[in-house]
Amino acid sequence: MRIPGGCHQAEEYKNISSNVHFMDERLNSAENQAGPCGILCGSCPLGGSIVAESASRTRKHITECDIPNWAPFVPGGEAIDWAAVDLGLAWMETYARCAGCENGGGPPDCTIRICAREKGYDLCSSCEELEGCTKFEWLRDQGQMIKDRLNENRGLSKEEYIKKMTAKMP
């Protein structure tokens, strides 16, 4: 079904199941990984690019359906800042796409990963400066929890850490 005005969402959504299968394969490839920060890729909501792919698809539909031009004629549509919506979706396309740090995923400017690579660590738990490290601050409350978990598991190899943490997951 083709909707007037160039919007063909119905056609696009027919292909969702095949896209989800592709995304599941990517998620599975990162499932048994952990970043140097200790975050298990399989537990991360950004793993597998589902959020990024959805943002990309949404941006495409907004453009193809010309939503910013007709939204003001729908109740509440005049209050939407479409430039801000596009900026937010563009951010999600860039930063919410993750195949795992070992596969080049994660935020490209992640200070934790950059530091670990510079120091030659697979896991930050190997670093003597972990206790006072400020590179986890961008993760807010989660950052301290992650550092605590790394401290509790000092001495484990990355593989041992992943195995132990994966066993604790529901």
CSV table of C-alpha atoms in Angstrom, one decimal:
chain,number,residue,atom,x,y,z
A,1,MET,CA,0.0,0.0,0.0
A,2,ARG,CA,1.4,3.4,-1.0
A,3,ILE,CA,0.3,6.4,1.1
A,4,PRO,CA,-0.1,9.7,-0.7
A,5,GLY,CA,2.8,12.2,-0.3
A,6,GLY,CA,5.6,9.7,-0.9
A,7,CYS,CA,5.1,7.8,2.5
A,8,HIS,CA,5.4,4.1,2.1
A,9,GLN,CA,5.9,2.9,5.6
A,10,ALA,CA,3.7,-0.1,5.1
A,11,GLU,CA,6.1,-1.4,2.4
A,12,GLU,CA,9.1,-0.8,4.7
A,13,TYR,CA,7.6,-2.6,7.7
A,14,LYS,CA,7.1,-5.8,5.7
A,15,ASN,CA,10.8,-6.2,5.8
A,16,ILE,CA,11.2,-5.7,9.6
A,17,SER,CA,11.4,-9.4,10.4
A,18,SER,CA,14.4,-10.0,8.1
A,19,ASN,CA,16.1,-6.9,9.5
A,20,VAL,CA,15.5,-8.1,13.0
A,21,HIS,CA,17.1,-11.4,12.1
A,22,PHE,CA,20.1,-9.6,10.8
A,23,MET,CA,20.3,-7.5,13.9
A,24,ASP,CA,20.0,-10.6,16.1
A,25,GLU,CA,23.0,-12.1,14.3
A,26,ARG,CA,25.1,-9.0,15.1
A,27,LEU,CA,23.9,-9.0,18.7
A,28,ASN,CA,24.9,-12.7,19.0
A,29,SER,CA,28.4,-11.9,17.7
A,30,ALA,CA,28.9,-9.4,20.5
A,31,GLU,CA,27.0,-11.4,23.1
A,32,ASN,CA,30.1,-13.0,24.7
A,33,GLN,CA,32.2,-9.9,24.8
A,34,ALA,CA,33.0,-7.3,27.4
A,35,GLY,CA,34.5,-3.9,26.9
A,36,PRO,CA,37.6,-2.9,28.9
A,37,CYS,CA,35.2,-1.2,31.3
A,38,GLY,CA,33.6,-4.6,32.2
A,39,ILE,CA,30.2,-4.0,30.6
A,40,LEU,CA,29.0,-7.2,29.1
A,41,CYS,CA,27.9,-6.6,25.5
A,42,GLY,CA,25.1,-9.1,25.8
A,43,SER,CA,23.6,-7.1,28.7
A,44,CYS,CA,23.9,-3.7,27.0
A,45,PRO,CA,20.7,-2.2,25.5
A,46,LEU,CA,22.8,-0.8,22.6
A,47,GLY,CA,24.2,-4.1,21.5
A,48,GLY,CA,23.1,-5.3,18.1
A,49,SER,CA,22.3,-1.8,16.8
A,50,ILE,CA,18.5,-2.1,17.3
A,51,VAL,CA,18.2,1.5,18.6
A,52,ALA,CA,20.4,2.9,15.9
A,53,GLU,CA,18.6,1.1,13.1
A,54,SER,CA,15.3,2.3,14.5
A,55,ALA,CA,16.5,5.8,14.6
A,56,SER,CA,17.8,5.6,11.1
A,57,ARG,CA,14.5,4.2,9.8
A,58,THR,CA,12.5,6.8,11.7
A,59,ARG,CA,14.6,9.7,10.2
A,60,LYS,CA,14.1,8.2,6.7
A,61,HIS,CA,10.3,8.0,7.3
A,62,ILE,CA,10.1,11.6,8.6
A,63,THR,CA,11.8,12.8,5.5
A,64,GLU,CA,10.0,10.6,3.0
A,65,CYS,CA,6.6,11.4,4.6
A,66,ASP,CA,7.5,15.1,4.8
A,67,ILE,CA,6.1,15.1,8.3
A,68,PRO,CA,7.6,18.5,9.4
A,69,ASN,CA,5.6,20.2,6.7
A,70,TRP,CA,2.2,18.7,7.6
A,71,ALA,CA,2.6,18.1,11.3
A,72,PRO,CA,1.6,21.7,12.3
A,73,PHE,CA,-1.9,20.9,10.9
A,74,VAL,CA,-2.3,18.1,13.4
A,75,PRO,CA,-3.1,18.8,17.1
A,76,GLY,CA,0.2,19.3,18.9
A,77,GLY,CA,2.3,19.1,15.8
A,78,GLU,CA,3.1,22.8,15.8
A,79,ALA,CA,5.0,22.4,19.1
A,80,ILE,CA,7.5,19.9,17.8
A,81,ASP,CA,11.0,21.1,17.1
A,82,TRP,CA,11.8,19.0,14.0
A,83,ALA,CA,15.4,20.1,13.9
A,84,ALA,CA,15.9,18.9,17.5
A,85,VAL,CA,14.1,15.6,16.6
A,86,ASP,CA,16.5,15.1,13.6
A,87,LEU,CA,19.5,16.0,15.8
A,88,GLY,CA,18.5,13.5,18.4
A,89,LEU,CA,17.9,10.7,15.9
A,90,ALA,CA,21.2,11.5,14.2
A,91,TRP,CA,22.9,11.2,17.5
A,92,MET,CA,21.3,7.8,18.1
A,93,GLU,CA,22.3,6.6,14.7
A,94,THR,CA,25.9,7.4,15.5
A,95,TYR,CA,26.3,6.5,19.2
A,96,ALA,CA,23.6,3.9,19.8
A,97,ARG,CA,25.2,1.5,17.3
A,98,CYS,CA,27.4,-1.1,18.9
A,99,ALA,CA,28.9,-4.3,17.8
A,100,GLY,CA,31.0,-4.5,20.9
A,101,CYS,CA,34.4,-2.9,21.6
A,102,GLU,CA,36.2,-5.9,20.3
A,103,ASN,CA,34.5,-5.4,16.9
A,104,GLY,CA,35.0,-1.6,16.7
A,105,GLY,CA,31.7,-0.7,18.4
A,106,GLY,CA,31.0,1.5,21.3
A,107,PRO,CA,31.2,5.3,21.4
A,108,PRO,CA,34.1,6.2,19.1
A,109,ASP,CA,35.5,8.7,21.7
A,110,CYS,CA,35.1,6.4,24.7
A,111,THR,CA,37.7,7.6,27.2
A,112,ILE,CA,37.7,4.3,29.0
A,113,ARG,CA,38.4,2.2,25.9
A,114,ILE,CA,41.0,4.7,24.6
A,115,CYS,CA,42.8,4.7,28.0
A,116,ALA,CA,42.8,0.8,28.3
A,117,ARG,CA,44.2,0.5,24.8
A,118,GLU,CA,46.9,3.0,25.5
A,119,LYS,CA,47.9,1.1,28.7
A,120,GLY,CA,47.5,-2.3,27.0
A,121,TYR,CA,44.7,-3.6,29.2
A,122,ASP,CA,42.0,-6.0,28.2
A,123,LEU,CA,40.0,-5.0,31.3
A,124,CYS,CA,40.4,-1.9,33.5
A,125,SER,CA,40.6,-4.2,36.5
A,126,SER,CA,44.2,-4.7,35.6
A,127,CYS,CA,44.9,-1.0,36.1
A,128,GLU,CA,46.4,0.1,39.4
A,129,GLU,CA,44.7,3.5,39.0
A,130,LEU,CA,41.1,2.1,38.7
A,131,GLU,CA,40.1,3.3,42.2
A,132,GLY,CA,40.6,7.0,41.5
A,133,CYS,CA,39.8,6.8,37.8
A,134,THR,CA,37.6,9.6,36.5
A,135,LYS,CA,37.0,8.2,33.0
A,136,PHE,CA,33.9,6.3,34.3
A,137,GLU,CA,32.1,9.5,35.3
A,138,TRP,CA,30.3,9.9,32.0
A,139,LEU,CA,28.4,6.7,33.0
A,140,ARG,CA,27.1,8.5,36.1
A,141,ASP,CA,25.8,6.1,38.9
A,142,GLN,CA,26.5,3.1,36.7
A,143,GLY,CA,30.1,4.1,36.4
A,144,GLN,CA,30.8,3.6,40.1
A,145,MET,CA,28.9,0.3,40.1
A,146,ILE,CA,31.0,-0.9,37.1
A,147,LYS,CA,34.2,0.2,38.8
A,148,ASP,CA,33.2,-1.6,42.0
A,149,ARG,CA,32.5,-4.8,40.0
A,150,LEU,CA,35.9,-4.5,38.3
A,151,ASN,CA,37.6,-4.1,41.7
A,152,GLU,CA,35.8,-7.1,43.1
A,153,ASN,CA,37.1,-9.2,40.2
A,154,ARG,CA,40.7,-8.1,40.0
A,155,GLY,CA,43.0,-10.9,38.9
A,156,LEU,CA,40.5,-12.6,36.6
A,157,SER,CA,41.4,-12.8,32.9
A,158,LYS,CA,38.9,-11.2,30.6
A,159,GLU,CA,37.6,-14.6,29.6
A,160,GLU,CA,37.1,-15.6,33.3
A,161,TYR,CA,35.4,-12.3,34.0
A,162,ILE,CA,33.0,-12.7,31.1
A,163,LYS,CA,32.2,-16.3,32.1
A,164,LYS,CA,31.6,-15.3,35.8
A,165,MET,CA,29.5,-12.3,34.9
A,166,THR,CA,27.5,-14.1,32.2
A,167,ALA,CA,26.6,-16.9,34.7
A,168,LYS,CA,25.1,-14.2,37.0
A,169,MET,CA,22.8,-12.8,34.2
A,170,PRO,CA,19.2,-13.8,34.2
